[in-house]
XYZ file of C-alpha atoms in Angstrom:
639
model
C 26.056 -38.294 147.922
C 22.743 -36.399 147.974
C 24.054 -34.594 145.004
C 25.005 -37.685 142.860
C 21.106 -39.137 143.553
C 19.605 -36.459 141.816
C 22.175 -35.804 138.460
C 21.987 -39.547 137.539
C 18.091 -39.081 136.667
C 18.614 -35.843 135.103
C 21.126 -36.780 133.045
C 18.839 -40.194 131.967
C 16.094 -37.675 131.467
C 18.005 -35.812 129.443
C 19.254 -38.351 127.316
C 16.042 -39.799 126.876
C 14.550 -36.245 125.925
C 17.408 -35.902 123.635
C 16.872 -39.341 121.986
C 13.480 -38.347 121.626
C 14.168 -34.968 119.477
C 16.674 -37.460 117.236
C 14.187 -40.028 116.555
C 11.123 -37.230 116.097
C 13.557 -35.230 113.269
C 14.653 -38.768 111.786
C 11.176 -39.787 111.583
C 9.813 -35.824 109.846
C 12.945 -36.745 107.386
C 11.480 -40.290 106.556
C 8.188 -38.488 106.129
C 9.573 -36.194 104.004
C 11.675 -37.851 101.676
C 8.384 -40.493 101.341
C 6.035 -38.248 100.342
C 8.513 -36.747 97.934
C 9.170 -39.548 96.551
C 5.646 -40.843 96.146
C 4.194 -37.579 95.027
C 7.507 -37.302 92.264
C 6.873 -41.236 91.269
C 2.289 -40.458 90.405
C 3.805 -37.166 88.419
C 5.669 -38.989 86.699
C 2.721 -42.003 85.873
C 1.040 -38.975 84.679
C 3.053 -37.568 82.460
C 3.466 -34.293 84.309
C 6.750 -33.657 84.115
C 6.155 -30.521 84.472
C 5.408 -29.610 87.850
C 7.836 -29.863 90.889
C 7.565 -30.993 94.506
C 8.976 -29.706 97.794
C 8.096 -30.537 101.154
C 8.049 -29.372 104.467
C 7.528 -31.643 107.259
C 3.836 -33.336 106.734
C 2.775 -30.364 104.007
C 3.551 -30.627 100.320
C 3.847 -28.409 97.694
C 3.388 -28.104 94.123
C 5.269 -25.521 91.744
C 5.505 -24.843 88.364
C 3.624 -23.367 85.494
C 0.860 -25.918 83.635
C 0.248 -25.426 80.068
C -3.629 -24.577 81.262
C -6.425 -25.210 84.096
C -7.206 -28.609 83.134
C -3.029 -29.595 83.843
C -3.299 -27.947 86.764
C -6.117 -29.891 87.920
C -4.801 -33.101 87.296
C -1.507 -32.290 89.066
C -3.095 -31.603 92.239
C -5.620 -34.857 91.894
C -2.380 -36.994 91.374
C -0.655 -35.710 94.541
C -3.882 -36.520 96.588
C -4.209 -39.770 95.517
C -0.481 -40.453 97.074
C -0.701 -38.603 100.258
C -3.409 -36.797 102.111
C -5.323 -34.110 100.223
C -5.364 -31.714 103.234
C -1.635 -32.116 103.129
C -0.953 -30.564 99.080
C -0.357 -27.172 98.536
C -1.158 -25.496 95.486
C 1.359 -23.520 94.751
C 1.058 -23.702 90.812
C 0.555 -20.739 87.828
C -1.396 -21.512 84.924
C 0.235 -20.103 81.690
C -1.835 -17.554 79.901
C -3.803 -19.457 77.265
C -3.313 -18.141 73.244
C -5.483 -15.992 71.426
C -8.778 -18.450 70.238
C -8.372 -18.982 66.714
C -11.679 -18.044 65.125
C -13.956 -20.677 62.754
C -13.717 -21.839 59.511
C -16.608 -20.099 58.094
C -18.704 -21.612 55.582
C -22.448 -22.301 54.135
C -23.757 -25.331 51.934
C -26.787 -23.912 50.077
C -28.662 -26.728 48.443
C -31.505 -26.065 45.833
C -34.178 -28.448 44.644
C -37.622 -28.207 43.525
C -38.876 -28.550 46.799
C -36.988 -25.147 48.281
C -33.814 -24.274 49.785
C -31.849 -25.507 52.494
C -28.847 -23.719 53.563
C -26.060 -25.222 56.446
C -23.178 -24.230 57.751
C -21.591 -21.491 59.931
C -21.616 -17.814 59.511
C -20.014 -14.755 61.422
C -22.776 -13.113 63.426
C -22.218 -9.357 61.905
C -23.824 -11.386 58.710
C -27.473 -10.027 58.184
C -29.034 -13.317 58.392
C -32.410 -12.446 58.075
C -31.982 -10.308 54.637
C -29.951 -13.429 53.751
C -32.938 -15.542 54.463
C -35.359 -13.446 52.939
C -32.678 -13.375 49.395
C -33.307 -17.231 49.549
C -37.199 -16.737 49.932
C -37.702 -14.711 47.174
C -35.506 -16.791 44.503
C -38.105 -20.126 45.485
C -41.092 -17.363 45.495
C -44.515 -19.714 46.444
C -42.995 -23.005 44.916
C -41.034 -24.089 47.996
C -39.494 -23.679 51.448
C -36.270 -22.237 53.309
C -34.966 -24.356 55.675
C -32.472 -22.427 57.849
C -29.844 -24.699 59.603
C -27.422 -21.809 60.387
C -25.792 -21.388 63.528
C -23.891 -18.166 64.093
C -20.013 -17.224 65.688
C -18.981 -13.522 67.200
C -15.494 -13.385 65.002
C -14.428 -11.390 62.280
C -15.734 -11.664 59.108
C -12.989 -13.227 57.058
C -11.805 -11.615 53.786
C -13.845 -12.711 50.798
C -16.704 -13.504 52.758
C -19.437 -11.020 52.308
C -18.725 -10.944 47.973
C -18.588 -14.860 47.832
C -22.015 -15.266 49.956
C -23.452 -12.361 48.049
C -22.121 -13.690 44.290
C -23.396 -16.966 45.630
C -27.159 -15.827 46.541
C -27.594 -14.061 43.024
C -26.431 -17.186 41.467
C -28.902 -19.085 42.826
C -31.419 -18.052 41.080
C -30.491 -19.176 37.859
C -29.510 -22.893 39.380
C -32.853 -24.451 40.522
C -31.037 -27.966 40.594
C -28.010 -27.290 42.557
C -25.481 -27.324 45.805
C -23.377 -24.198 46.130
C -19.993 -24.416 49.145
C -19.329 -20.860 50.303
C -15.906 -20.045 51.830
C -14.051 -16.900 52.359
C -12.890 -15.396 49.233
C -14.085 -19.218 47.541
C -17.725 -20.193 45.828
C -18.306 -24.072 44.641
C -21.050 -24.444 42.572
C -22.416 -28.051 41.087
C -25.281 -27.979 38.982
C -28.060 -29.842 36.405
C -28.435 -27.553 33.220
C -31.200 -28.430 30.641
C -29.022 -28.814 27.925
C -25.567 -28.362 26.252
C -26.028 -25.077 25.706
C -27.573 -24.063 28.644
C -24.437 -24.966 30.606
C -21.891 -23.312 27.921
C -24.052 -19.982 28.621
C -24.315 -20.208 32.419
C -21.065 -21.270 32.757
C -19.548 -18.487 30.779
C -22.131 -15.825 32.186
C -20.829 -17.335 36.116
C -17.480 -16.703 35.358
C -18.029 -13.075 33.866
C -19.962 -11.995 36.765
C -17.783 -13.280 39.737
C -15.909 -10.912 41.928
C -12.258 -10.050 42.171
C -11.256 -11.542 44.867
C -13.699 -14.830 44.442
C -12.053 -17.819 43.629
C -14.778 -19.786 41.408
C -15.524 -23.744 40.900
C -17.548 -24.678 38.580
C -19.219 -28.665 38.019
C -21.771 -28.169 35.826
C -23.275 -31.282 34.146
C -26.149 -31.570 31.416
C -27.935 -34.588 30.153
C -26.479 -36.023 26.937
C -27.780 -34.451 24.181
C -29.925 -36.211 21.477
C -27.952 -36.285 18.203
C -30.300 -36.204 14.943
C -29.153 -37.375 12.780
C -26.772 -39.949 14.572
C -23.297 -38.878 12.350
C -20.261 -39.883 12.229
C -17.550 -38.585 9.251
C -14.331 -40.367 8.624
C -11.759 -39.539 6.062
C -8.237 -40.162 4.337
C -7.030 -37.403 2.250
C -3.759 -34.878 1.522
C -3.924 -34.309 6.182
C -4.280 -38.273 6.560
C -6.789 -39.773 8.437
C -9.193 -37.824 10.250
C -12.832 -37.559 11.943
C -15.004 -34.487 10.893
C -17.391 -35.540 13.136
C -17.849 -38.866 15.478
C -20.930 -39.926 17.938
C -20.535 -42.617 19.901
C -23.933 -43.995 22.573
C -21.275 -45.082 25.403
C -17.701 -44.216 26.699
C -17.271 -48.121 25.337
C -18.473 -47.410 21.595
C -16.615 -44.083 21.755
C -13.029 -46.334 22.736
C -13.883 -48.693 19.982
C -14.337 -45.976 17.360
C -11.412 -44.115 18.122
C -9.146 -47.355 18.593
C -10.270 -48.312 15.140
C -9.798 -44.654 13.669
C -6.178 -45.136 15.697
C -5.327 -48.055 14.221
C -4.986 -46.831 11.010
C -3.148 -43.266 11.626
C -5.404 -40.825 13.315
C -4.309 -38.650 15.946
C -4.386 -39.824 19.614
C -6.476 -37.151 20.348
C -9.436 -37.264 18.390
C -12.353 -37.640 20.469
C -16.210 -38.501 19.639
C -19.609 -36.540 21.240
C -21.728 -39.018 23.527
C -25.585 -38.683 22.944
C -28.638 -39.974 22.629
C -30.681 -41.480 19.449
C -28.119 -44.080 18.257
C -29.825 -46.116 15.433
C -28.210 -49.420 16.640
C -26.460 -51.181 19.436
C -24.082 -52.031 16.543
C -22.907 -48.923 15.556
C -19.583 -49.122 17.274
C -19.079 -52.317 15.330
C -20.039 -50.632 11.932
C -18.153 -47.720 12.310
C -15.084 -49.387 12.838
C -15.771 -52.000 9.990
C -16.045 -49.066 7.426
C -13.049 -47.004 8.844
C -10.937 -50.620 8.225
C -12.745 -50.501 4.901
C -11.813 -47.220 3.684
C -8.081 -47.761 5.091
C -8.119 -50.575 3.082
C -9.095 -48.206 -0.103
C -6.365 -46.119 0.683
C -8.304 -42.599 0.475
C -12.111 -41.202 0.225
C -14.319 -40.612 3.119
C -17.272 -42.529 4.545
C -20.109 -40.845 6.045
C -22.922 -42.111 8.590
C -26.461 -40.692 8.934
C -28.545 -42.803 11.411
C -28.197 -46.300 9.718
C -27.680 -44.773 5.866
C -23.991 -45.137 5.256
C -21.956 -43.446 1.767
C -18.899 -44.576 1.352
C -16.732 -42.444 -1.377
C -13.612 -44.018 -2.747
C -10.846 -41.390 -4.031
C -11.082 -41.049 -8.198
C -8.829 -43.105 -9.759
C -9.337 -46.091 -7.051
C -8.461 -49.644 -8.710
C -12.071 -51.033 -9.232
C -11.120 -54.706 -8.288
C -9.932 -53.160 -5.017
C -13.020 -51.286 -4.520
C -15.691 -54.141 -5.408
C -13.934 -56.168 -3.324
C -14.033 -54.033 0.052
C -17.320 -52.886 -0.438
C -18.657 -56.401 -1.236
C -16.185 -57.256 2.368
C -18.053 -54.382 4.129
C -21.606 -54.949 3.097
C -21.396 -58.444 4.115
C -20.483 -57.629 7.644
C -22.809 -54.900 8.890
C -25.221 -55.492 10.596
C -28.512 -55.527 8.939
C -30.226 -52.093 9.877
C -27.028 -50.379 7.970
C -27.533 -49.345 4.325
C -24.754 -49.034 2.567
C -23.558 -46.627 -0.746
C -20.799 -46.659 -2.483
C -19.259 -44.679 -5.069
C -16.443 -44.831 -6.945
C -16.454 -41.031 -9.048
C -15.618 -41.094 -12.511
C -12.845 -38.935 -14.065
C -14.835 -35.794 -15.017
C -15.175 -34.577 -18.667
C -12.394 -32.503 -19.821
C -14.467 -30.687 -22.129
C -16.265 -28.844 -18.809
C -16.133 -25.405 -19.612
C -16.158 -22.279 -16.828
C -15.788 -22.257 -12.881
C -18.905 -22.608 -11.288
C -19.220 -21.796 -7.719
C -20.496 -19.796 -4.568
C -18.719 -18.193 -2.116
C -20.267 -16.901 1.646
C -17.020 -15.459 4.221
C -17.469 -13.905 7.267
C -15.371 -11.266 8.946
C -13.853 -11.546 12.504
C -15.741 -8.159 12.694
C -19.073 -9.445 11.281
C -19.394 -8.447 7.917
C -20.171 -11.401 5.347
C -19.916 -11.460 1.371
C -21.899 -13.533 -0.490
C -20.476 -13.994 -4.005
C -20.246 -16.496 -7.328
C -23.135 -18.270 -8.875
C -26.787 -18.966 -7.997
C -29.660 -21.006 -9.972
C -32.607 -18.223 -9.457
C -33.658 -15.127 -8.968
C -35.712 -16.514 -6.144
C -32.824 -18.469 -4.490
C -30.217 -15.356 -4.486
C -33.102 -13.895 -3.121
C -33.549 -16.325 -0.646
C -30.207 -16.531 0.183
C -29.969 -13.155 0.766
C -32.275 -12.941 3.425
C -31.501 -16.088 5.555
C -27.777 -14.491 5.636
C -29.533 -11.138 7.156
C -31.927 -12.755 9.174
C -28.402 -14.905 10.948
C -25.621 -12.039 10.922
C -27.940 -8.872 10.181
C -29.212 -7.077 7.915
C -26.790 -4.358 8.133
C -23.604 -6.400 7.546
C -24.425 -8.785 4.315
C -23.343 -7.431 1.272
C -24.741 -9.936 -1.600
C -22.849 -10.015 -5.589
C -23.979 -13.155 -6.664
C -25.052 -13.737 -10.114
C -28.269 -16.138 -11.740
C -26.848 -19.338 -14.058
C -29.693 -21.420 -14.638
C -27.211 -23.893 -15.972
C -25.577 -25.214 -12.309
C -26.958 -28.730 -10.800
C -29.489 -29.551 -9.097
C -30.007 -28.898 -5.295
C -27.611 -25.773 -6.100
C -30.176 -24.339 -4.173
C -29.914 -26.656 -1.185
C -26.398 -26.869 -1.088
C -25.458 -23.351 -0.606
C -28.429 -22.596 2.005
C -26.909 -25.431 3.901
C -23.446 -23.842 3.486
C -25.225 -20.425 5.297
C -26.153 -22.227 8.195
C -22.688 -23.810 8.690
C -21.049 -20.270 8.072
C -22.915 -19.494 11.365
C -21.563 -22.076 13.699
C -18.292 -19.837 12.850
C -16.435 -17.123 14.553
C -14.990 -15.908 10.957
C -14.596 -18.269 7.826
C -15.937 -18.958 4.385
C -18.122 -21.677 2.710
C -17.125 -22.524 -0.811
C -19.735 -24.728 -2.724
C -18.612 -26.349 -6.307
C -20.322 -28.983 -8.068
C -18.796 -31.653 -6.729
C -18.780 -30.669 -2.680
C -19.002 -27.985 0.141
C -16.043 -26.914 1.807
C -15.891 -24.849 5.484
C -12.997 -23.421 6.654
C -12.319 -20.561 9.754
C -12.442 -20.614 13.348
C -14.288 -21.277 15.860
C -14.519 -21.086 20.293
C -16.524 -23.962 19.633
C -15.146 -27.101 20.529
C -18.344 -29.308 18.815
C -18.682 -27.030 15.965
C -16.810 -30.019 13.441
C -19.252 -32.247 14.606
C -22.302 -29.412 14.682
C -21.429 -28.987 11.318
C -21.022 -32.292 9.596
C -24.709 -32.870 11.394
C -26.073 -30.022 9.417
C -24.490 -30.732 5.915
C -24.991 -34.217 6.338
C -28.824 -33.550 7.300
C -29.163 -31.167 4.499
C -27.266 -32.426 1.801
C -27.799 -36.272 2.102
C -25.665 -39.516 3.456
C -24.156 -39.231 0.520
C -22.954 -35.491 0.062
C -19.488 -34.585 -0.380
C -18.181 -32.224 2.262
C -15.044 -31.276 3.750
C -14.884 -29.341 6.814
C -11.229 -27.354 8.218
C -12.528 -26.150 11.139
C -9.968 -24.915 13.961
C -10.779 -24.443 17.372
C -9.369 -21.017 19.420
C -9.567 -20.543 23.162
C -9.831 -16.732 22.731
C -12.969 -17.429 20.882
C -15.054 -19.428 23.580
C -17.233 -18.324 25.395
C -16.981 -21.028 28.283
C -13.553 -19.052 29.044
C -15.344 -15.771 29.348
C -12.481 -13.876 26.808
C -13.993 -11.187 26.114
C -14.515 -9.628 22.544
C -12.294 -6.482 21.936
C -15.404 -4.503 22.323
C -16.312 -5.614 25.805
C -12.325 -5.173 26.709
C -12.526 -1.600 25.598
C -16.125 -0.858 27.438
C -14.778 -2.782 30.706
C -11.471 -0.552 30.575
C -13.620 2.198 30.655
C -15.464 0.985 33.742
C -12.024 0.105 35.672
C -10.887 3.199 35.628
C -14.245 5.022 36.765
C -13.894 8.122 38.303
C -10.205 7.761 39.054
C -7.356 8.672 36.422
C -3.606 7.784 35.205
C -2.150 10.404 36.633
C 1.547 11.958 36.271
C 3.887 13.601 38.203
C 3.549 17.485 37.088
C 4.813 18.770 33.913
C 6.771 15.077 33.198
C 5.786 11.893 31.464
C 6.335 9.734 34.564
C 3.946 7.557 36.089
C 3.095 8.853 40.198
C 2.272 6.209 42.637
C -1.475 6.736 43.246
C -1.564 5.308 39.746
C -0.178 1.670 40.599
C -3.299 0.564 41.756
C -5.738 1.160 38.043
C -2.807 0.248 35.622
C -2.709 -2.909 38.065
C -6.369 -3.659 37.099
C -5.831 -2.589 33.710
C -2.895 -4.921 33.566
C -4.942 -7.932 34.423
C -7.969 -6.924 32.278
C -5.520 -7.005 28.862
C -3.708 -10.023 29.927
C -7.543 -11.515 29.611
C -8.446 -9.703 26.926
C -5.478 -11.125 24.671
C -4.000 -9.510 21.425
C -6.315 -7.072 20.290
C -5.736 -4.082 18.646
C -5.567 -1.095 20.714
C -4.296 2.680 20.814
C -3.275 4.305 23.392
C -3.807 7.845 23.722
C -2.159 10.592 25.209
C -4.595 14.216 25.560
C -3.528 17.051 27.624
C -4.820 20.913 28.279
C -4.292 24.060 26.170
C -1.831 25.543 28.322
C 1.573 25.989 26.620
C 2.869 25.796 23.643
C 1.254 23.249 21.123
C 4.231 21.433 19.857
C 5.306 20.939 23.601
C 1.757 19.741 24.585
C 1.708 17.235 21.830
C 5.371 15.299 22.987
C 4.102 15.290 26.198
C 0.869 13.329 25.300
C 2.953 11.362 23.361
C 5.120 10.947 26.165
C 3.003 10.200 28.728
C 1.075 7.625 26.499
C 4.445 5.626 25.741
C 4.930 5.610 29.962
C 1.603 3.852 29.708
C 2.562 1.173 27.606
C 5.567 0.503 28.830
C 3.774 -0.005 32.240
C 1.780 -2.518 30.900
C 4.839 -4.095 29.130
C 6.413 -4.647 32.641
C 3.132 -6.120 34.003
C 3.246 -8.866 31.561
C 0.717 -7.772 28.994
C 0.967 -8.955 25.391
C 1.115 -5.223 23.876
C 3.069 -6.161 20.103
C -0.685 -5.177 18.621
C -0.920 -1.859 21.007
C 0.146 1.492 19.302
C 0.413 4.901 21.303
C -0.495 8.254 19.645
C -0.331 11.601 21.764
C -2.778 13.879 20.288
C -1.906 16.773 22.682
C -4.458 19.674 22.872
C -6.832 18.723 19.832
C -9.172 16.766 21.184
C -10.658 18.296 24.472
C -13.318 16.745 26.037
C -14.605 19.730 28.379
C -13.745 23.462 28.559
C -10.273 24.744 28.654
C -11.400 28.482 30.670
C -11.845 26.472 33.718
C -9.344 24.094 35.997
C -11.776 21.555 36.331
C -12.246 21.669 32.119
C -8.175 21.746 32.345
C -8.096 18.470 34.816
C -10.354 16.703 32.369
C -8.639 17.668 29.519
C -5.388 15.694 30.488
C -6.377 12.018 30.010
C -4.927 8.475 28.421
C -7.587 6.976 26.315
C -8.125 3.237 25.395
C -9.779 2.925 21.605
C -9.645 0.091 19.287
C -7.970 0.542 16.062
C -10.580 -0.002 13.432
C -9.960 -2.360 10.499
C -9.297 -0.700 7.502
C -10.765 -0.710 4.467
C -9.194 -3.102 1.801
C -9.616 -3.107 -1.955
C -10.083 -6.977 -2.362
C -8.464 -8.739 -5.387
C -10.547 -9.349 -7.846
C -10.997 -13.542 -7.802
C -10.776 -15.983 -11.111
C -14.573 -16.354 -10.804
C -15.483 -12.370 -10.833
C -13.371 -12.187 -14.003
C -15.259 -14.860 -15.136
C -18.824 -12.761 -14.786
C -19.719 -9.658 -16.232
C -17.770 -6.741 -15.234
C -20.766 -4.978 -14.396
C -22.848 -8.081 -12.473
C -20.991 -8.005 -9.141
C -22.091 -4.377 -8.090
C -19.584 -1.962 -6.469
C -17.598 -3.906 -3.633
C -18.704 -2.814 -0.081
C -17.008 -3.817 3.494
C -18.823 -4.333 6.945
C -17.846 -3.795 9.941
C -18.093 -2.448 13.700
C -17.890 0.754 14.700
C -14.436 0.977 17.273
C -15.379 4.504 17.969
C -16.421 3.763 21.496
C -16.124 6.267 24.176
C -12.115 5.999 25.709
C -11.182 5.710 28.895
C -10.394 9.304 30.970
C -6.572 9.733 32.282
């Protein structure tokens, strides 16, 4: 009985304890799964997918790897704001964060007359105080430097130091202007004084700038003033045509050409914009007197300021041609003059070919040939053709007839002056008009032209102009002239050579690297003519020596073949052991001795055909016949 009072309590205490343990583990699971769940749910809000949970009892933890500190951060601020702060674990690795990409690099130098500013960011090996002090000197005691730099511990980029460097010595011939500097990249945008101002900074910018610079070039230059205002329209044998065409504004310039259009010229004609128009009107009359002489069918009309000649073809109907001109007179507006001339049919009976001649060489060398009124004008003429081309390449055989027109004179010292606006061409000057022909890297030099004759000669002058524009001739390209190509080859190669592998005609790899420069220097450089030379020492035998040169100088050019360059003007010539260039006793006289040279092939020499005019004059009048021309013996390039 005894025993029975005390196991009922024990067993209700044990119960109870036991109940107690169940409840206590039920209630750490509730716990648990909450905070789990609550913790999970905010991750989720904040996008931090991420990261993991796991709990244990009232602690919880966070694992995983967050893309960087900041993640991290926000991971553990989110499970706080869920359950109690003391209660997270941090359990979490922060991935290793990628190599910093460096800066984009770059300056904005801006020039005024008031100084220099210059902006940007540069790497801080850049010697920013010799910089400065570059900038101080081009603006001297006339203005400021107003440093705005701020600097970054990187690499310097590739390109950097030329383009900065090409950049600083260009300012100083830019006083108006805002120059962008990049790696490997230079922007320049500038004011120039004039027309030709910009054509000879531009081209002297682009023949200065590094390899390896990539150059941009906006320059701008105030319209030019255009005395006297011309404009030259004509219908002949090539259909209709401008020799020259100025326009005041882009709309005068769109009416002229639509009009010029409108009755057959090409799409692409264009007209110069300028200054010193004679009349808000002249779009109007210019396209009134291009409908004119469309309606005529041929001739040409010519504007000078507000003087206007209009010259019908010979043989025009006269009905027609009283009638237009009586159309066009009545509808300009009044500050135009107008002349117009229909030419007679000249007298049969005219006996002998009278005429002068001027042509100039692509090398330089000008002839100046056919008839003259004086002594004093041949005379004359003479020396204004050496004072423009020189003295030592004129050759004058002109001969006196007092019997030729009047302003002879006039007319063929005008024709001079347009035979300089050319790269090579001839002036021909009959009674009757002046015609220019050649070429040109001009792209104004039709409209330069008609300017001058039309100036010199009169509104009412008969010219014709055949004027054709080539790339390779401009100097706004920077193409050099065959001379420069040959001096610059020479400078390329430098101290290094075009070497061989021994005793063969095959090219060895160290030479890759100058007949790559070479390469890209003739692709520039166009078709000239040019030899290529083969040299070698005096060791062996003579006859092998010379194949060899020969040889090796053919591997050249075929070299350049495969690196694109034009090379159907390029001749090779192995000259062997003839021509050495240093001692052969010695090995470094040997090493010099074997060598490719680079020499322009001279012009030769041509006995000219004797013209319909010189058989015309005395036999003994015209003087022996002599030819100018440069000198392509420049110094070669070493192997």
């Amino acid at each position: 009985m005894r025993l029975s009072r005390l196991a009922i309590p024990a067993a209700t205490l044990s119960g109870a304890a036991l109940l107690c343990i169940l409840l206590a583990v039920f209630a750490v699971f509730l716990v648990e799964r909450s905070s789990r769940e609550a913790v999970v749910d905010r991750l989720d809000v904040e996008e931090l997918d991420w990261a993991e949970v796991d709990v244990n009892g009232l602690q919880v933890f966070l694992i995983g790897e967050a893309p960087d500190e900041a993640a991290r951060f926000k991971a553990v601020t989110a499970a706080g704001s869920v359950v109690d702060s003391a209660r997270v674990i941090d359990q979490m690795l922060v991935a290793e964060a990628e190599q910093i990409e460096p800066p984009r690099f770059s300056v904005e130098i801006l020039r005024n007359d008031d100084g220099i500013s210059v902006i940007g960011l540069v790497p801080a090996q850049t010697d920013r105080e010799e910089l400065l002090e570059g900038f101080r000197t081009t603006v001297g005691d006339t203005g400021e430097v107003s440093d705005l730099l701020e600097t970054a511990d990187f690499t310097v980029p590739e390109g950097w130091d030329a383009a900065l460097r090409f950049a600083e010595r260009s300012l100083a011939q830019l006083p108006r202007s805002k120059i962008s500097v990049g790696a490997g990249t230079v922007s320049i945008k500038a004011m120039t004084e004039s027309v030709e101002d910009r054509r000879r900074l531009q081209a002297d910018l682009k023949r200065r700038v590094p390899t390896g610079v990539t150059l941009v070039l906006d320059l701008s230059a105030p319209r030019p003033v255009i005395t006297p205002f011309t404009l030259r329209f004509l219908i002949d044998d090539d259909g209709p045509r401008f020799d020259a065409c100025s326009a005041d504004t882009e709309t005068s310039r769109d009416m002229i050409l639509g009009a010029a259009q409108a009755v057959g010229a090409p799409a692409n004609e264009t007209c110069r914009l300028g200054l010193g128009v004679p009349s808000r009107r002249w779009a109007d009359a210019a396209a009134m007197a291009i409908g004119a002489l469309s309606e005529l069918g041929r001739g040409s009309v010519t504007f000078s300021n507000a003087d206007i000649a209009l010259l019908a073809e010979e043989g025009t109907d006269q009905a027609l041609f009283d009638r237009v001109v009586g159309e066009l007179e009545s509808g300009l507006p009044d500050v135009f003059a107008l002349h117009a001339v229909l030419p007679e049919t000249p007298d049969a009976t005219e006996q002998g070919v009278r005429e002068f001649t001027a042509t100039l060489s692509p090398e330089g060398a000008v002839q100046l040939r056919g008839r003259v009124n004086s002594e004093i004008t041949r005379q004359t003429v003479d020396s204004l053709a050496r004072a423009q081309f020189g003295s030592d390449r004129v050759y004058t055989a002109a001969r006196v007839d007092e019997d030729l027109p009047n302003a002879w004179a006039t007319r063929v010292l005008a024709g001079i002056e347009a035979l300089g606006e050319l790269s090579n061409g001839a002036v021909r000057v009959t009674p009757d008009r002046v015609t220019v022909s050649g070429n040109t890297g001009n792209k104004d030099a039709n409209d330069e032209i008609s300017v001058l004759l039309a100036d010199k000669l009169g509104d009412q002058a008969e010219f014709e102009i055949n004027v054709t524009y080539q790339e390779k001739l401009d100097p706004e390209l920077g193409i050099p002239t065959p001379q420069q190509c040959e001096a610059q080859i020479v400078e390329i190669i430098g101290d290094r050579k075009i070497t061989f592998e021994p005793g063969s005609a095959n090219l060895d790899a160290s030479a890759k690297d100058v007949m790559d420069d070479i390469g890209e220097l003739l692709k520039l450089c166009g078709d000239i003519p040019l030899e290529i030379q083969g040299h070698t020492d005096s060791q062996g035998r003579e006859e092998m020596n010379q194949q060899l040169s020969q040889e090796r100088a053919q591997s050249v050019l075929d070299a350049l073949r495969n690196r694109n360059v034009l090379t159907a003007s390029y001749r090779v010539k192995g000259y062997g052991e003839e021509q050495p260039i240093a001692d052969n006793g010695s090995e470094e006289g040997r090493e010099a001795n074997r060598r490719i040279e680079f020499r322009l092939i001279a012009p030769e020499a041509e006995q000219e055909a004797e013209t319909t005019l010189e058989e015309l004059e005395d036999t003994g009048s015209a003087g022996d016949t002599e030819t100018a021309g440069d000198d392509a013996g420049a110094d070669g390039a070493g192997e």
